[in-house]
PDB file of C-alpha atoms and ligand atoms in Angstrom:
ATOM      1  CA  MET A   1       6.735 -41.711  42.640  1.00  0.00           C
ATOM      2  CA  ALA A   2       8.313 -38.565  44.042  1.00  0.00           C
ATOM      3  CA  GLU A   3      10.503 -36.388  41.825  1.00  0.00           C
ATOM      4  CA  LEU A   4      13.836 -34.831  42.656  1.00  0.00           C
ATOM      5  CA  LEU A   5      16.098 -32.999  40.202  1.00  0.00           C
ATOM      6  CA  GLY A   6      14.309 -34.797  37.383  1.00  0.00           C
ATOM      7  CA  PHE A   7      14.806 -38.258  38.943  1.00  0.00           C
ATOM      8  CA  GLU A   8      11.869 -40.400  40.001  1.00  0.00           C
ATOM      9  CA  ILE A   9      12.337 -41.617  43.573  1.00  0.00           C
ATOM     10  CA  VAL A  10      10.476 -44.411  45.368  1.00  0.00           C
ATOM     11  CA  ASP A  11       7.953 -42.821  47.746  1.00  0.00           C
ATOM     12  CA  THR A  12       6.393 -45.892  49.363  1.00  0.00           C
ATOM     13  CA  SER A  13       7.151 -47.399  52.756  1.00  0.00           C
ATOM     14  CA  PHE A  14      10.153 -49.685  53.189  1.00  0.00           C
ATOM     15  CA  LYS A  15       7.892 -52.734  53.578  1.00  0.00           C
ATOM     16  CA  ALA A  16       5.821 -51.931  50.492  1.00  0.00           C
ATOM     17  CA  TYR A  17       8.966 -51.447  48.431  1.00  0.00           C
ATOM     18  CA  VAL A  18      10.540 -54.754  49.517  1.00  0.00           C
ATOM     19  CA  THR A  19       7.291 -56.570  48.667  1.00  0.00           C
ATOM     20  CA  LYS A  20       7.242 -54.955  45.219  1.00  0.00           C
ATOM     21  CA  LEU A  21      10.923 -55.724  44.590  1.00  0.00           C
ATOM     22  CA  ILE A  22      10.501 -59.403  45.514  1.00  0.00           C
ATOM     23  CA  LYS A  23       7.411 -59.652  43.294  1.00  0.00           C
ATOM     24  CA  LYS A  24       9.417 -58.243  40.370  1.00  0.00           C
ATOM     25  CA  TYR A  25      12.201 -60.734  41.131  1.00  0.00           C
ATOM     26  CA  GLU A  26       9.758 -63.645  41.144  1.00  0.00           C
ATOM     27  CA  GLU A  27       8.329 -62.467  37.830  1.00  0.00           C
ATOM     28  CA  GLY A  28      11.857 -62.356  36.379  1.00  0.00           C
ATOM     29  CA  ILE A  29      11.767 -58.596  35.769  1.00  0.00           C
ATOM     30  CA  LYS A  30      15.275 -57.106  35.652  1.00  0.00           C
ATOM     31  CA  THR A  31      15.502 -54.395  38.299  1.00  0.00           C
ATOM     32  CA  VAL A  32      18.344 -52.105  39.268  1.00  0.00           C
ATOM     33  CA  VAL A  33      18.166 -50.665  42.760  1.00  0.00           C
ATOM     34  CA  VAL A  34      20.112 -47.445  43.259  1.00  0.00           C
ATOM     35  CA  SER A  35      20.683 -46.075  46.744  1.00  0.00           C
ATOM     36  CA  GLY A  36      19.627 -42.522  46.097  1.00  0.00           C
ATOM     37  CA  ASN A  37      21.948 -40.691  48.441  1.00  0.00           C
ATOM     38  CA  PRO A  38      23.356 -37.230  47.594  1.00  0.00           C
ATOM     39  CA  GLU A  39      26.689 -38.707  46.466  1.00  0.00           C
ATOM     40  CA  VAL A  40      25.125 -41.040  43.894  1.00  0.00           C
ATOM     41  CA  LEU A  41      22.559 -38.517  42.621  1.00  0.00           C
ATOM     42  CA  TYR A  42      25.153 -35.758  42.410  1.00  0.00           C
ATOM     43  CA  THR A  43      27.365 -38.121  40.384  1.00  0.00           C
ATOM     44  CA  ALA A  44      24.385 -38.883  38.142  1.00  0.00           C
ATOM     45  CA  LEU A  45      23.928 -35.168  37.444  1.00  0.00           C
ATOM     46  CA  ASN A  46      27.495 -35.018  36.153  1.00  0.00           C
ATOM     47  CA  ASP A  47      27.952 -38.407  34.481  1.00  0.00           C
ATOM     48  CA  SER A  48      25.685 -39.389  31.613  1.00  0.00           C
ATOM     49  CA  GLU A  49      26.244 -43.136  32.085  1.00  0.00           C
ATOM     50  CA  VAL A  50      25.283 -43.055  35.766  1.00  0.00           C
ATOM     51  CA  LYS A  51      22.369 -40.761  34.871  1.00  0.00           C
ATOM     52  CA  SER A  52      20.993 -43.196  32.243  1.00  0.00           C
ATOM     53  CA  LEU A  53      21.271 -46.021  34.741  1.00  0.00           C
ATOM     54  CA  CYS A  54      19.440 -44.009  37.418  1.00  0.00           C
ATOM     55  CA  ILE A  55      16.631 -43.153  35.008  1.00  0.00           C
ATOM     56  CA  LYS A  56      15.842 -46.835  34.457  1.00  0.00           C
ATOM     57  CA  SER A  57      16.382 -47.837  38.111  1.00  0.00           C
ATOM     58  CA  ASP A  58      14.378 -47.922  41.285  1.00  0.00           C
ATOM     59  CA  ILE A  59      15.981 -45.047  43.194  1.00  0.00           C
ATOM     60  CA  ILE A  60      15.347 -45.400  46.903  1.00  0.00           C
ATOM     61  CA  PRO A  61      15.471 -42.309  49.155  1.00  0.00           C
ATOM     62  CA  ASP A  62      18.616 -43.103  51.125  1.00  0.00           C
ATOM     63  CA  GLY A  63      20.323 -40.325  53.055  1.00  0.00           C
ATOM     64  CA  ILE A  64      19.213 -37.265  54.939  1.00  0.00           C
ATOM     65  CA  GLY A  65      20.291 -34.914  52.123  1.00  0.00           C
ATOM     66  CA  VAL A  66      17.726 -36.499  49.819  1.00  0.00           C
ATOM     67  CA  ILE A  67      14.974 -36.339  52.440  1.00  0.00           C
ATOM     68  CA  ILE A  68      15.688 -32.609  53.090  1.00  0.00           C
ATOM     69  CA  SER A  69      15.817 -31.892  49.351  1.00  0.00           C
ATOM     70  CA  GLY A  70      12.496 -33.706  49.010  1.00  0.00           C
ATOM     71  CA  LYS A  71      10.970 -31.393  51.620  1.00  0.00           C
ATOM     72  CA  ILE A  72      12.293 -28.351  49.751  1.00  0.00           C
ATOM     73  CA  ALA A  73      10.774 -29.629  46.517  1.00  0.00           C
ATOM     74  CA  ARG A  74       7.544 -30.479  48.413  1.00  0.00           C
ATOM     75  CA  GLN A  75       7.908 -34.141  47.540  1.00  0.00           C
ATOM     76  CA  HIS A  76       6.568 -36.613  50.035  1.00  0.00           C
ATOM     77  CA  PHE A  77       8.645 -39.638  50.987  1.00  0.00           C
ATOM     78  CA  GLU A  78       6.839 -42.134  53.175  1.00  0.00           C
ATOM     79  CA  GLU A  79      10.132 -42.861  54.895  1.00  0.00           C
ATOM     80  CA  ARG A  80      13.868 -43.071  54.363  1.00  0.00           C
ATOM     81  CA  ILE A  81      14.818 -46.400  52.762  1.00  0.00           C
ATOM     82  CA  ALA A  82      18.421 -47.357  53.473  1.00  0.00           C
ATOM     83  CA  GLY A  83      20.122 -49.526  50.864  1.00  0.00           C
ATOM     84  CA  ILE A  84      21.748 -51.676  53.526  1.00  0.00           C
ATOM     85  CA  ASP A  85      18.309 -52.522  54.966  1.00  0.00           C
ATOM     86  CA  ILE A  86      17.049 -53.573  51.520  1.00  0.00           C
ATOM     87  CA  MET A  87      20.166 -55.748  51.176  1.00  0.00           C
ATOM     88  CA  CYS A  88      19.417 -57.399  54.549  1.00  0.00           C
ATOM     89  CA  SER A  89      15.787 -58.002  53.518  1.00  0.00           C
ATOM     90  CA  LEU A  90      16.996 -59.703  50.340  1.00  0.00           C
ATOM     91  CA  LEU A  91      19.379 -61.851  52.408  1.00  0.00           C
ATOM     92  CA  SER A  92      16.432 -62.937  54.581  1.00  0.00           C
ATOM     93  CA  TYR A  93      14.381 -63.572  51.448  1.00  0.00           C
ATOM     94  CA  SER A  94      17.198 -65.782  50.158  1.00  0.00           C
ATOM     95  CA  ARG A  95      17.018 -67.830  53.373  1.00  0.00           C
ATOM     96  CA  LYS A  96      13.324 -68.531  52.813  1.00  0.00           C
ATOM     97  CA  SER A  97      13.291 -68.943  49.037  1.00  0.00           C
ATOM     98  CA  ARG A  98      16.907 -69.994  48.313  1.00  0.00           C
ATOM     99  CA  ALA A  99      17.223 -67.062  45.881  1.00  0.00           C
ATOM    100  CA  PRO A 100      20.855 -67.303  44.708  1.00  0.00           C
ATOM    101  CA  ILE A 101      23.036 -64.281  45.491  1.00  0.00           C
ATOM    102  CA  TYR A 102      26.435 -63.184  44.109  1.00  0.00           C
ATOM    103  CA  MET A 103      28.520 -60.785  46.193  1.00  0.00           C
ATOM    104  CA  LEU A 104      30.869 -58.546  44.213  1.00  0.00           C
ATOM    105  CA  GLY A 105      33.096 -55.981  45.875  1.00  0.00           C
ATOM    106  CA  ALA A 106      35.278 -54.952  48.815  1.00  0.00           C
ATOM    107  CA  LYS A 107      38.754 -56.226  49.666  1.00  0.00           C
ATOM    108  CA  GLU A 108      39.300 -59.994  49.563  1.00  0.00           C
ATOM    109  CA  SER A 109      39.561 -60.466  53.357  1.00  0.00           C
ATOM    110  CA  ILE A 110      36.453 -58.308  54.030  1.00  0.00           C
ATOM    111  CA  LEU A 111      34.512 -60.075  51.290  1.00  0.00           C
ATOM    112  CA  LYS A 112      35.315 -63.519  52.714  1.00  0.00           C
ATOM    113  CA  ARG A 113      34.119 -62.420  56.167  1.00  0.00           C
ATOM    114  CA  ALA A 114      30.958 -60.840  54.714  1.00  0.00           C
ATOM    115  CA  VAL A 115      30.161 -64.023  52.744  1.00  0.00           C
ATOM    116  CA  ASP A 116      30.641 -66.042  55.911  1.00  0.00           C
ATOM    117  CA  VAL A 117      28.223 -63.805  57.838  1.00  0.00           C
ATOM    118  CA  CYS A 118      25.633 -64.025  55.039  1.00  0.00           C
ATOM    119  CA  ARG A 119      25.851 -67.818  55.050  1.00  0.00           C
ATOM    120  CA  LYS A 120      25.964 -68.351  58.823  1.00  0.00           C
ATOM    121  CA  LYS A 121      23.872 -65.496  60.251  1.00  0.00           C
ATOM    122  CA  TYR A 122      21.358 -65.089  57.425  1.00  0.00           C
ATOM    123  CA  ASP A 123      21.560 -68.635  56.046  1.00  0.00           C
ATOM    124  CA  ALA A 124      21.423 -66.965  52.613  1.00  0.00           C
ATOM    125  CA  ASP A 125      22.250 -68.816  49.399  1.00  0.00           C
ATOM    126  CA  ILE A 126      25.533 -67.143  48.401  1.00  0.00           C
ATOM    127  CA  VAL A 127      26.492 -68.825  45.132  1.00  0.00           C
ATOM    128  CA  GLY A 128      29.596 -66.820  44.295  1.00  0.00           C
ATOM    129  CA  CYS A 129      31.755 -63.846  45.136  1.00  0.00           C
ATOM    130  CA  HIS A 130      34.623 -61.745  43.830  1.00  0.00           C
ATOM    131  CA  ASN A 131      36.525 -58.836  45.352  1.00  0.00           C
ATOM    132  CA  GLY A 132      35.963 -55.328  43.976  1.00  0.00           C
ATOM    133  CA  TYR A 133      39.498 -54.596  42.810  1.00  0.00           C
ATOM    134  CA  PHE A 134      39.493 -55.184  39.052  1.00  0.00           C
ATOM    135  CA  ASP A 135      39.136 -53.239  35.819  1.00  0.00           C
ATOM    136  CA  ILE A 136      35.416 -52.977  35.013  1.00  0.00           C
ATOM    137  CA  ASP A 137      36.287 -52.745  31.307  1.00  0.00           C
ATOM    138  CA  ASP A 138      38.343 -55.934  31.339  1.00  0.00           C
ATOM    139  CA  CYS A 139      36.366 -58.411  33.417  1.00  0.00           C
ATOM    140  CA  ASP A 140      34.878 -61.066  31.118  1.00  0.00           C
ATOM    141  CA  ASP A 141      36.028 -63.747  33.581  1.00  0.00           C
ATOM    142  CA  ILE A 142      33.930 -62.143  36.344  1.00  0.00           C
ATOM    143  CA  ILE A 143      30.877 -61.799  34.073  1.00  0.00           C
ATOM    144  CA  ASP A 144      31.252 -65.532  33.225  1.00  0.00           C
ATOM    145  CA  ASP A 145      31.627 -66.451  36.880  1.00  0.00           C
ATOM    146  CA  ILE A 146      28.439 -64.552  37.819  1.00  0.00           C
ATOM    147  CA  ASN A 147      26.472 -66.172  34.995  1.00  0.00           C
ATOM    148  CA  LYS A 148      27.828 -69.657  35.754  1.00  0.00           C
ATOM    149  CA  SER A 149      26.786 -69.238  39.398  1.00  0.00           C
ATOM    150  CA  ASN A 150      23.147 -68.784  38.272  1.00  0.00           C
ATOM    151  CA  ALA A 151      22.817 -65.869  40.668  1.00  0.00           C
ATOM    152  CA  GLY A 152      19.479 -64.084  40.584  1.00  0.00           C
ATOM    153  CA  ILE A 153      20.589 -61.220  42.809  1.00  0.00           C
ATOM    154  CA  LEU A 154      23.834 -59.274  42.444  1.00  0.00           C
ATOM    155  CA  PHE A 155      25.143 -57.048  45.223  1.00  0.00           C
ATOM    156  CA  ALA A 156      27.872 -54.729  43.920  1.00  0.00           C
ATOM    157  CA  ALA A 157      29.824 -53.163  46.780  1.00  0.00           C
ATOM    158  CA  MET A 158      32.508 -51.088  45.091  1.00  0.00           C
ATOM    159  CA  GLY A 159      31.476 -47.554  46.019  1.00  0.00           C
ATOM    160  CA  CYS A 160      30.098 -44.901  43.690  1.00  0.00           C
ATOM    161  CA  PRO A 161      30.533 -44.618  40.714  1.00  0.00           C
ATOM    162  CA  LYS A 162      32.408 -47.918  40.147  1.00  0.00           C
ATOM    163  CA  GLN A 163      29.479 -50.131  41.180  1.00  0.00           C
ATOM    164  CA  GLU A 164      26.971 -48.115  39.109  1.00  0.00           C
ATOM    165  CA  LEU A 165      29.266 -48.134  36.061  1.00  0.00           C
ATOM    166  CA  PHE A 166      29.808 -51.884  36.390  1.00  0.00           C
ATOM    167  CA  ILE A 167      26.040 -52.452  36.429  1.00  0.00           C
ATOM    168  CA  ALA A 168      25.435 -49.976  33.568  1.00  0.00           C
ATOM    169  CA  ARG A 169      28.079 -51.568  31.337  1.00  0.00           C
ATOM    170  CA  HIS A 170      27.386 -55.240  32.039  1.00  0.00           C
ATOM    171  CA  MET A 171      23.785 -55.793  33.126  1.00  0.00           C
ATOM    172  CA  ASP A 172      22.654 -56.774  29.623  1.00  0.00           C
ATOM    173  CA  LYS A 173      25.168 -59.631  29.609  1.00  0.00           C
ATOM    174  CA  LEU A 174      24.251 -60.824  33.088  1.00  0.00           C
ATOM    175  CA  ASN A 175      21.360 -63.177  33.852  1.00  0.00           C
ATOM    176  CA  CYS A 176      20.586 -61.711  37.276  1.00  0.00           C
ATOM    177  CA  SER A 177      17.198 -60.125  37.983  1.00  0.00           C
ATOM    178  CA  ILE A 178      18.150 -57.755  40.795  1.00  0.00           C
ATOM    179  CA  PHE A 179      21.242 -55.539  40.519  1.00  0.00           C
ATOM    180  CA  MET A 180      21.996 -53.463  43.529  1.00  0.00           C
ATOM    181  CA  GLY A 181      24.885 -51.132  44.366  1.00  0.00           C
ATOM    182  CA  VAL A 182      25.428 -51.481  48.113  1.00  0.00           C
ATOM    183  CA  GLY A 183      28.474 -49.251  48.728  1.00  0.00           C
ATOM    184  CA  GLY A 184      30.313 -50.072  51.928  1.00  0.00           C
ATOM    185  CA  SER A 185      27.728 -52.610  53.149  1.00  0.00           C
ATOM    186  CA  PHE A 186      30.127 -55.583  52.993  1.00  0.00           C
ATOM    187  CA  ASP A 187      32.387 -53.689  55.416  1.00  0.00           C
ATOM    188  CA  VAL A 188      29.408 -53.484  57.783  1.00  0.00           C
ATOM    189  CA  LEU A 189      28.518 -57.182  57.344  1.00  0.00           C
ATOM    190  CA  ALA A 190      32.142 -58.123  57.988  1.00  0.00           C
ATOM    191  CA  GLY A 191      32.164 -56.038  61.185  1.00  0.00           C
ATOM    192  CA  LYS A 192      34.889 -53.679  59.952  1.00  0.00           C
ATOM    193  CA  VAL A 193      32.524 -50.691  60.026  1.00  0.00           C
ATOM    194  CA  LYS A 194      29.730 -50.267  62.567  1.00  0.00           C
ATOM    195  CA  ARG A 195      26.367 -48.757  61.738  1.00  0.00           C
ATOM    196  CA  ALA A 196      25.178 -45.815  63.837  1.00  0.00           C
ATOM    197  CA  PRO A 197      22.900 -46.551  66.803  1.00  0.00           C
ATOM    198  CA  LYS A 198      19.194 -46.745  65.883  1.00  0.00           C
ATOM    199  CA  TRP A 199      18.327 -43.417  67.506  1.00  0.00           C
ATOM    200  CA  MET A 200      20.943 -41.650  65.352  1.00  0.00           C
ATOM    201  CA  ILE A 201      19.656 -43.364  62.201  1.00  0.00           C
ATOM    202  CA  ASN A 202      16.098 -42.327  63.140  1.00  0.00           C
ATOM    203  CA  CYS A 203      17.127 -38.665  63.625  1.00  0.00           C
ATOM    204  CA  GLY A 204      18.897 -38.640  60.241  1.00  0.00           C
ATOM    205  CA  MET A 205      22.333 -38.343  61.893  1.00  0.00           C
ATOM    206  CA  GLU A 206      23.997 -41.470  60.464  1.00  0.00           C
ATOM    207  CA  TRP A 207      26.289 -39.273  58.342  1.00  0.00           C
ATOM    208  CA  LEU A 208      27.671 -37.615  61.500  1.00  0.00           C
ATOM    209  CA  TYR A 209      28.365 -40.976  63.136  1.00  0.00           C
ATOM    210  CA  ARG A 210      30.206 -42.211  60.051  1.00  0.00           C
ATOM    211  CA  ALA A 211      32.233 -38.994  59.795  1.00  0.00           C
ATOM    212  CA  VAL A 212      33.332 -39.246  63.429  1.00  0.00           C
ATOM    213  CA  ARG A 213      34.262 -42.939  63.087  1.00  0.00           C
ATOM    214  CA  GLU A 214      35.948 -42.480  59.701  1.00  0.00           C
ATOM    215  CA  PRO A 215      37.352 -38.893  59.544  1.00  0.00           C
ATOM    216  CA  ALA A 216      38.562 -39.572  55.994  1.00  0.00           C
ATOM    217  CA  ARG A 217      34.897 -39.284  54.972  1.00  0.00           C
ATOM    218  CA  ILE A 218      34.552 -35.674  56.166  1.00  0.00           C
ATOM    219  CA  LEU A 219      35.480 -34.204  52.775  1.00  0.00           C
ATOM    220  CA  ARG A 220      32.821 -36.365  51.130  1.00  0.00           C
ATOM    221  CA  LEU A 221      30.150 -34.768  53.328  1.00  0.00           C
ATOM    222  CA  GLY A 222      30.442 -31.560  51.298  1.00  0.00           C
ATOM    223  CA  VAL A 223      28.201 -33.179  48.734  1.00  0.00           C
ATOM    224  CA  ILE A 224      25.196 -33.030  51.113  1.00  0.00           C
ATOM    225  CA  PRO A 225      24.870 -29.190  51.298  1.00  0.00           C
ATOM    226  CA  LYS A 226      25.866 -28.945  47.624  1.00  0.00           C
ATOM    227  CA  PHE A 227      23.071 -31.350  46.711  1.00  0.00           C
ATOM    228  CA  ILE A 228      20.512 -29.498  48.867  1.00  0.00           C
ATOM    229  CA  LEU A 229      21.520 -26.177  47.264  1.00  0.00           C
ATOM    230  CA  ILE A 230      21.159 -27.591  43.749  1.00  0.00           C
ATOM    231  CA  SER A 231      17.709 -28.940  44.666  1.00  0.00           C
ATOM    232  CA  LEU A 232      16.737 -25.498  45.954  1.00  0.00           C
ATOM    233  CA  MET A 233      17.863 -23.808  42.727  1.00  0.00           C
ATOM    234  CA  TYR A 234      16.147 -26.469  40.592  1.00  0.00           C
ATOM    235  CA  ASP A 235      12.902 -25.980  42.519  1.00  0.00           C
ATOM    236  CA  LYS A 236      13.088 -22.170  42.170  1.00  0.00           C
ATOM    237  CA  ARG A 237      13.688 -22.433  38.413  1.00  0.00           C
ATOM    238  CA  LYS A 238      10.722 -24.796  38.105  1.00  0.00           C
ATOM    239  CA  LYS A 239       8.505 -22.315  39.964  1.00  0.00           C
ATOM    240  CA  ASP A 240       9.722 -19.376  37.834  1.00  0.00           C
ATOM    241  CA  ARG A 241       8.853 -21.176  34.609  1.00  0.00           C
TER     242      ARG A 241
HETATM  243  N1  UDP B 301      35.823 -50.786  46.787  1.00  0.00           N
HETATM  244  C1  UDP B 301      35.972 -51.787  45.863  1.00  0.00           C
HETATM  245  N2  UDP B 301      36.673 -51.525  44.731  1.00  0.00           N
HETATM  246  C2  UDP B 301      37.235 -50.324  44.465  1.00  0.00           C
HETATM  247  C3  UDP B 301      37.066 -49.288  45.406  1.00  0.00           C
HETATM  248  C4  UDP B 301      36.340 -49.549  46.562  1.00  0.00           C
HETATM  249  O1  UDP B 301      35.467 -52.883  46.051  1.00  0.00           O
HETATM  250  O2  UDP B 301      37.861 -50.170  43.413  1.00  0.00           O
HETATM  251  C5  UDP B 301      35.070 -51.073  48.005  1.00  0.00           C
HETATM  252  C6  UDP B 301      35.768 -50.698  49.290  1.00  0.00           C
HETATM  253  O3  UDP B 301      36.673 -51.732  49.662  1.00  0.00           O
HETATM  254  C7  UDP B 301      34.570 -50.545  50.232  1.00  0.00           C
HETATM  255  C8  UDP B 301      33.469 -50.038  49.295  1.00  0.00           C
HETATM  256  O4  UDP B 301      33.909 -50.291  47.981  1.00  0.00           O
HETATM  257  O5  UDP B 301      34.224 -51.804  50.737  1.00  0.00           O
HETATM  258  C9  UDP B 301      33.264 -48.523  49.297  1.00  0.00           C
HETATM  259  O6  UDP B 301      32.620 -48.167  50.353  1.00  0.00           O
HETATM  260  P1  UDP B 301      32.197 -46.655  50.620  1.00  0.00           P
HETATM  261  O7  UDP B 301      32.285 -46.504  52.091  1.00  0.00           O
HETATM  262  O8  UDP B 301      32.941 -45.723  49.761  1.00  0.00           O
HETATM  263  O9  UDP B 301      30.698 -46.680  50.109  1.00  0.00           O
HETATM  264  P2  UDP B 301      29.426 -45.920  50.677  1.00  0.00           P
HETATM  265  O10 UDP B 301      28.834 -46.823  51.708  1.00  0.00           O
HETATM  266  O11 UDP B 301      29.881 -44.607  51.190  1.00  0.00           O
HETATM  267  O12 UDP B 301      28.568 -45.812  49.453  1.00  0.00           O
END
């Protein structure tokens, strides 16, 4: 494992991580997968509930800010592991093994389209779904629905920190094995948002593509330099000790 700001981050290849995650699923080990991008990790530094969840999760190195911070802290990541790619691998796994999946999040119309794509394009076993607009502290009906569906994998697509807080507060009551916060991935599945071209993803420029396509996100980009700066200060303090 690599270490960043006190968090342990997955440092294997994408393929090795997916293999390990599926093995844990088949052994019935409860696993939370957190997309370790600057926004989520920065939230974790400031919110004790998200922090506790991150500490017991598999944090994958998602986002250029985390890769740069890793370089500063001389931590080696085999490669960037994007949460959306893990989600797609689990959808393919569901096609082969019929692993039951519950999709929670996004607006109703987007969710319906995303479910349709998962069933038709991936032939995944989607056993239930619910939109992401509800009170996470008053949602017993949704917890019941997820448990009644017998889902083994839960994708929570409600953005950070809502999806992380939902998982933190309810995972003990849920019978799923894999809990994964997938942010805006249902918007991508539904075709509402496009992913950057491969060459941009490979150069670590996906953030720029998203900012140009969705200018409302520009303010959120401030977290990337802030996160890198905090990593730099953390590393300096560690060296001074
Ligand atoms: N969302 C939701 N419930 C909310 C707020 C947001 O389900 O209360 C959904 C929203 O519709 C969108 C996703 O959460 O589909 C947030 O995506 P965002 O782009 O913020 O996530 P990112 O990919 O940046 O982590």
